[in-house]
mmCIF file with all atom_site columns, C-alpha atoms in Angstrom:
data_model
loop_
_atom_site.group_PDB
_atom_site.id
_atom_site.type_symbol
_atom_site.label_atom_id
_atom_site.label_alt_id
_atom_site.label_comp_id
_atom_site.label_asym_id
_atom_site.label_entity_id
_atom_site.label_seq_id
_atom_site.pdbx_PDB_ins_code
_atom_site.Cartn_x
_atom_site.Cartn_y
_atom_site.Cartn_z
_atom_site.occupancy
_atom_site.B_iso_or_equiv
_atom_site.pdbx_formal_charge
_atom_site.auth_seq_id
_atom_site.auth_comp_id
_atom_site.auth_asym_id
_atom_site.auth_atom_id
_atom_site.pdbx_PDB_model_num
ATOM 1   C CA . UNK A 1 1   ? -11.464 11.940  -22.905 1.00 0.00 ? 11  UNK A CA 1
ATOM 2   C CA . UNK A 1 2   ? -7.630  10.878  -21.896 1.00 0.00 ? 12  UNK A CA 1
ATOM 3   C CA . UNK A 1 3   ? -7.348  8.167   -19.472 1.00 0.00 ? 13  UNK A CA 1
ATOM 4   C CA . UNK A 1 4   ? -5.543  8.685   -15.015 1.00 0.00 ? 14  UNK A CA 1
ATOM 5   C CA . UNK A 1 5   ? -1.691  7.777   -15.089 1.00 0.00 ? 15  UNK A CA 1
ATOM 6   C CA . UNK A 1 6   ? -0.109  6.354   -13.273 1.00 0.00 ? 16  UNK A CA 1
ATOM 7   C CA . UNK A 1 7   ? 3.424   6.223   -12.740 1.00 0.00 ? 17  UNK A CA 1
ATOM 8   C CA . UNK A 1 8   ? 5.578   3.934   -10.791 1.00 0.00 ? 18  UNK A CA 1
ATOM 9   C CA . UNK A 1 9   ? 9.205   4.354   -10.255 1.00 0.00 ? 19  UNK A CA 1
ATOM 10  C CA . UNK A 1 10  ? 11.131  2.108   -8.162  1.00 0.00 ? 20  UNK A CA 1
ATOM 11  C CA . UNK A 1 11  ? 13.912  2.190   -5.567  1.00 0.00 ? 21  UNK A CA 1
ATOM 12  C CA . UNK A 1 12  ? 16.264  -0.122  -4.713  1.00 0.00 ? 22  UNK A CA 1
ATOM 13  C CA . UNK A 1 13  ? 18.588  0.358   -1.264  1.00 0.00 ? 23  UNK A CA 1
ATOM 14  C CA . UNK A 1 14  ? 19.083  -2.406  2.180   1.00 0.00 ? 24  UNK A CA 1
ATOM 15  C CA . UNK A 1 15  ? 16.632  -4.417  2.477   1.00 0.00 ? 25  UNK A CA 1
ATOM 16  C CA . UNK A 1 16  ? 13.572  -2.037  1.215   1.00 0.00 ? 26  UNK A CA 1
ATOM 17  C CA . UNK A 1 17  ? 12.635  -1.571  -2.282  1.00 0.00 ? 27  UNK A CA 1
ATOM 18  C CA . UNK A 1 18  ? 10.830  1.602   -2.663  1.00 0.00 ? 28  UNK A CA 1
ATOM 19  C CA . UNK A 1 19  ? 7.743   2.071   -5.042  1.00 0.00 ? 29  UNK A CA 1
ATOM 20  C CA . UNK A 1 20  ? 6.883   5.491   -5.867  1.00 0.00 ? 30  UNK A CA 1
ATOM 21  C CA . UNK A 1 21  ? 3.761   5.337   -7.189  1.00 0.00 ? 31  UNK A CA 1
ATOM 22  C CA . UNK A 1 22  ? 2.075   9.276   -8.673  1.00 0.00 ? 32  UNK A CA 1
ATOM 23  C CA . UNK A 1 23  ? -1.038  10.060  -10.340 1.00 0.00 ? 33  UNK A CA 1
ATOM 24  C CA . UNK A 1 24  ? -3.933  7.505   -9.548  1.00 0.00 ? 34  UNK A CA 1
ATOM 25  C CA . UNK A 1 25  ? -4.325  3.967   -8.715  1.00 0.00 ? 35  UNK A CA 1
ATOM 26  C CA . UNK A 1 26  ? -8.267  3.348   -10.535 1.00 0.00 ? 36  UNK A CA 1
ATOM 27  C CA . UNK A 1 27  ? -8.948  0.463   -12.448 1.00 0.00 ? 37  UNK A CA 1
ATOM 28  C CA . UNK A 1 28  ? -7.040  1.306   -15.485 1.00 0.00 ? 38  UNK A CA 1
ATOM 29  C CA . UNK A 1 29  ? -4.049  1.427   -13.859 1.00 0.00 ? 39  UNK A CA 1
ATOM 30  C CA . UNK A 1 30  ? -4.265  -1.561  -11.499 1.00 0.00 ? 40  UNK A CA 1
ATOM 31  C CA . UNK A 1 31  ? -3.074  -3.734  -14.093 1.00 0.00 ? 41  UNK A CA 1
ATOM 32  C CA . UNK A 1 32  ? 0.264   -1.608  -14.563 1.00 0.00 ? 42  UNK A CA 1
ATOM 33  C CA . UNK A 1 33  ? 0.833   -1.239  -10.282 1.00 0.00 ? 43  UNK A CA 1
ATOM 34  C CA . UNK A 1 34  ? -0.254  -4.999  -9.232  1.00 0.00 ? 44  UNK A CA 1
ATOM 35  C CA . UNK A 1 35  ? 2.391   -6.116  -12.450 1.00 0.00 ? 45  UNK A CA 1
ATOM 36  C CA . UNK A 1 36  ? 5.537   -4.294  -10.734 1.00 0.00 ? 46  UNK A CA 1
ATOM 37  C CA . UNK A 1 37  ? 4.751   -4.765  -7.297  1.00 0.00 ? 47  UNK A CA 1
ATOM 38  C CA . UNK A 1 38  ? 4.701   -8.376  -7.763  1.00 0.00 ? 48  UNK A CA 1
ATOM 39  C CA . UNK A 1 39  ? 8.534   -8.175  -9.251  1.00 0.00 ? 49  UNK A CA 1
ATOM 40  C CA . UNK A 1 40  ? 9.467   -5.811  -6.373  1.00 0.00 ? 50  UNK A CA 1
ATOM 41  C CA . UNK A 1 41  ? 8.037   -8.367  -3.450  1.00 0.00 ? 51  UNK A CA 1
ATOM 42  C CA . UNK A 1 42  ? 9.369   -10.881 -7.008  1.00 0.00 ? 52  UNK A CA 1
ATOM 43  C CA . UNK A 1 43  ? 12.744  -10.434 -6.505  1.00 0.00 ? 53  UNK A CA 1
ATOM 44  C CA . UNK A 1 44  ? 15.772  -11.930 -5.716  1.00 0.00 ? 54  UNK A CA 1
ATOM 45  C CA . UNK A 1 45  ? 17.416  -11.250 -3.177  1.00 0.00 ? 55  UNK A CA 1
ATOM 46  C CA . UNK A 1 46  ? 13.946  -10.448 -1.679  1.00 0.00 ? 56  UNK A CA 1
ATOM 47  C CA . UNK A 1 47  ? 13.505  -7.294  0.314   1.00 0.00 ? 57  UNK A CA 1
ATOM 48  C CA . UNK A 1 48  ? 12.182  -7.076  3.770   1.00 0.00 ? 58  UNK A CA 1
ATOM 49  C CA . UNK A 1 49  ? 10.790  -3.661  3.090   1.00 0.00 ? 59  UNK A CA 1
ATOM 50  C CA . UNK A 1 50  ? 8.683   -2.608  0.495   1.00 0.00 ? 60  UNK A CA 1
ATOM 51  C CA . UNK A 1 51  ? 7.509   0.904   1.695   1.00 0.00 ? 61  UNK A CA 1
ATOM 52  C CA . UNK A 1 52  ? 4.730   2.304   -1.173  1.00 0.00 ? 62  UNK A CA 1
ATOM 53  C CA . UNK A 1 53  ? 5.334   6.024   -1.681  1.00 0.00 ? 63  UNK A CA 1
ATOM 54  C CA . UNK A 1 54  ? 1.579   7.723   -1.788  1.00 0.00 ? 64  UNK A CA 1
ATOM 55  C CA . UNK A 1 55  ? 3.049   10.764  -1.186  1.00 0.00 ? 65  UNK A CA 1
ATOM 56  C CA . UNK A 1 56  ? 2.222   11.370  -5.539  1.00 0.00 ? 66  UNK A CA 1
ATOM 57  C CA . UNK A 1 57  ? -1.141  9.638   -5.947  1.00 0.00 ? 67  UNK A CA 1
ATOM 58  C CA . UNK A 1 58  ? -3.745  11.791  -6.194  1.00 0.00 ? 68  UNK A CA 1
ATOM 59  C CA . UNK A 1 59  ? -6.780  9.030   -5.964  1.00 0.00 ? 69  UNK A CA 1
ATOM 60  C CA . UNK A 1 60  ? -7.807  5.862   -5.241  1.00 0.00 ? 70  UNK A CA 1
ATOM 61  C CA . UNK A 1 61  ? -9.992  4.065   -5.860  1.00 0.00 ? 71  UNK A CA 1
ATOM 62  C CA . UNK A 1 62  ? -11.079 0.409   -4.507  1.00 0.00 ? 72  UNK A CA 1
ATOM 63  C CA . UNK A 1 63  ? -10.464 -1.156  -7.074  1.00 0.00 ? 73  UNK A CA 1
ATOM 64  C CA . UNK A 1 64  ? -6.743  0.759   -6.539  1.00 0.00 ? 74  UNK A CA 1
ATOM 65  C CA . UNK A 1 65  ? -7.249  -0.677  -2.244  1.00 0.00 ? 75  UNK A CA 1
ATOM 66  C CA . UNK A 1 66  ? -8.097  -4.650  -4.374  1.00 0.00 ? 76  UNK A CA 1
ATOM 67  C CA . UNK A 1 67  ? -4.919  -3.904  -5.974  1.00 0.00 ? 77  UNK A CA 1
ATOM 68  C CA . UNK A 1 68  ? -3.130  -2.757  -2.053  1.00 0.00 ? 78  UNK A CA 1
ATOM 69  C CA . UNK A 1 69  ? -4.934  -5.844  -0.565  1.00 0.00 ? 79  UNK A CA 1
ATOM 70  C CA . UNK A 1 70  ? -3.586  -8.017  -2.772  1.00 0.00 ? 80  UNK A CA 1
ATOM 71  C CA . UNK A 1 71  ? -0.285  -7.128  -2.510  1.00 0.00 ? 81  UNK A CA 1
ATOM 72  C CA . UNK A 1 72  ? -0.395  -7.174  0.901   1.00 0.00 ? 82  UNK A CA 1
ATOM 73  C CA . UNK A 1 73  ? -1.329  -11.002 1.127   1.00 0.00 ? 83  UNK A CA 1
ATOM 74  C CA . UNK A 1 74  ? 1.882   -10.833 -1.638  1.00 0.00 ? 84  UNK A CA 1
ATOM 75  C CA . UNK A 1 75  ? 3.756   -10.017 0.567   1.00 0.00 ? 85  UNK A CA 1
ATOM 76  C CA . UNK A 1 76  ? 2.568   -10.981 4.028   1.00 0.00 ? 86  UNK A CA 1
ATOM 77  C CA . UNK A 1 77  ? 2.885   -14.314 2.533   1.00 0.00 ? 87  UNK A CA 1
ATOM 78  C CA . UNK A 1 78  ? 6.700   -13.910 1.823   1.00 0.00 ? 88  UNK A CA 1
ATOM 79  C CA . UNK A 1 79  ? 7.693   -12.884 5.505   1.00 0.00 ? 89  UNK A CA 1
ATOM 80  C CA . UNK A 1 80  ? 7.824   -8.928  3.570   1.00 0.00 ? 90  UNK A CA 1
ATOM 81  C CA . UNK A 1 81  ? 6.605   -5.849  5.845   1.00 0.00 ? 91  UNK A CA 1
ATOM 82  C CA . UNK A 1 82  ? 4.553   -4.082  3.420   1.00 0.00 ? 92  UNK A CA 1
ATOM 83  C CA . UNK A 1 83  ? 3.637   -0.516  4.495   1.00 0.00 ? 93  UNK A CA 1
ATOM 84  C CA . UNK A 1 84  ? 2.344   2.840   3.139   1.00 0.00 ? 94  UNK A CA 1
ATOM 85  C CA . UNK A 1 85  ? 3.853   6.271   3.477   1.00 0.00 ? 95  UNK A CA 1
ATOM 86  C CA . UNK A 1 86  ? 2.062   9.698   2.777   1.00 0.00 ? 96  UNK A CA 1
ATOM 87  C CA . UNK A 1 87  ? -1.124  7.915   1.753   1.00 0.00 ? 97  UNK A CA 1
ATOM 88  C CA . UNK A 1 88  ? -4.154  11.385  0.769   1.00 0.00 ? 98  UNK A CA 1
ATOM 89  C CA . UNK A 1 89  ? -6.418  11.717  3.612   1.00 0.00 ? 99  UNK A CA 1
ATOM 90  C CA . UNK A 1 90  ? -8.837  9.970   0.998   1.00 0.00 ? 100 UNK A CA 1
ATOM 91  C CA . UNK A 1 91  ? -6.914  6.557   1.113   1.00 0.00 ? 101 UNK A CA 1
ATOM 92  C CA . UNK A 1 92  ? -6.622  6.955   4.805   1.00 0.00 ? 102 UNK A CA 1
ATOM 93  C CA . UNK A 1 93  ? -9.731  7.019   5.308   1.00 0.00 ? 103 UNK A CA 1
ATOM 94  C CA . UNK A 1 94  ? -10.518 4.512   3.219   1.00 0.00 ? 104 UNK A CA 1
ATOM 95  C CA . UNK A 1 95  ? -8.163  2.311   4.335   1.00 0.00 ? 105 UNK A CA 1
ATOM 96  C CA . UNK A 1 96  ? -9.792  3.481   8.631   1.00 0.00 ? 106 UNK A CA 1
ATOM 97  C CA . UNK A 1 97  ? -13.022 2.162   6.923   1.00 0.00 ? 107 UNK A CA 1
ATOM 98  C CA . UNK A 1 98  ? -12.816 -1.072  5.327   1.00 0.00 ? 108 UNK A CA 1
ATOM 99  C CA . UNK A 1 99  ? -10.697 -2.110  8.467   1.00 0.00 ? 109 UNK A CA 1
ATOM 100 C CA . UNK A 1 100 ? -7.503  -2.346  7.064   1.00 0.00 ? 110 UNK A CA 1
ATOM 101 C CA . UNK A 1 101 ? -5.032  0.508   8.006   1.00 0.00 ? 111 UNK A CA 1
ATOM 102 C CA . UNK A 1 102 ? -2.697  -1.398  9.952   1.00 0.00 ? 112 UNK A CA 1
ATOM 103 C CA . UNK A 1 103 ? -2.239  -4.682  7.111   1.00 0.00 ? 113 UNK A CA 1
ATOM 104 C CA . UNK A 1 104 ? -0.386  -1.797  5.853   1.00 0.00 ? 114 UNK A CA 1
ATOM 105 C CA . UNK A 1 105 ? 2.310   -0.143  9.355   1.00 0.00 ? 115 UNK A CA 1
ATOM 106 C CA . UNK A 1 106 ? 3.465   -3.142  10.723  1.00 0.00 ? 116 UNK A CA 1
ATOM 107 C CA . UNK A 1 107 ? 4.624   -2.431  14.861  1.00 0.00 ? 117 UNK A CA 1
ATOM 108 C CA . UNK A 1 108 ? 2.682   1.556   14.786  1.00 0.00 ? 118 UNK A CA 1
ATOM 109 C CA . UNK A 1 109 ? 0.481   2.112   17.547  1.00 0.00 ? 119 UNK A CA 1
ATOM 110 C CA . UNK A 1 110 ? -1.882  3.784   15.816  1.00 0.00 ? 120 UNK A CA 1
ATOM 111 C CA . UNK A 1 111 ? -3.303  1.395   13.061  1.00 0.00 ? 121 UNK A CA 1
ATOM 112 C CA . UNK A 1 112 ? -3.887  -0.976  15.366  1.00 0.00 ? 122 UNK A CA 1
ATOM 113 C CA . UNK A 1 113 ? -6.281  -3.535  13.388  1.00 0.00 ? 123 UNK A CA 1
ATOM 114 C CA . UNK A 1 114 ? -10.119 -1.867  15.227  1.00 0.00 ? 124 UNK A CA 1
ATOM 115 C CA . UNK A 1 115 ? -10.422 -5.873  16.546  1.00 0.00 ? 125 UNK A CA 1
ATOM 116 C CA . UNK A 1 116 ? -7.732  -4.686  19.225  1.00 0.00 ? 126 UNK A CA 1
ATOM 117 C CA . UNK A 1 117 ? -9.218  -3.169  22.701  1.00 0.00 ? 127 UNK A CA 1
ATOM 118 C CA . UNK A 1 118 ? -6.850  -1.686  25.144  1.00 0.00 ? 128 UNK A CA 1
ATOM 119 C CA . UNK A 1 119 ? -8.608  -1.156  28.571  1.00 0.00 ? 129 UNK A CA 1
ATOM 120 C CA . UNK A 1 120 ? -6.942  0.365   31.710  1.00 0.00 ? 130 UNK A CA 1
ATOM 121 C CA . UNK A 1 121 ? -7.841  -0.099  35.174  1.00 0.00 ? 131 UNK A CA 1
ATOM 122 C CA . UNK A 1 122 ? -7.936  2.363   37.935  1.00 0.00 ? 132 UNK A CA 1
#
């Protein structure tokens, strides 16, 4: 049986670093992802924004989600915005079910925290 792979590509420009993920983010690949994302966060100078391009991500399991949350903690500690671009439907669903979607789209109106309630008065 072959081990699922994850390709990671880093692009830097201005104050944004983009990390492109292609393949599978799971138990076998989270260490490599965590190391690469941490290196992006700890770069000197640090980016103002880390964008994770997930357009070519085929699968993200619970270990992958744990790695994303770990990277969120690291970026939040340093004041770096963390944004997920083009997550696959399965990851989007997992983020919404776990109530963590808002962590990966700072300032987005449709990424409100599930604890936030909007109400209108007549």
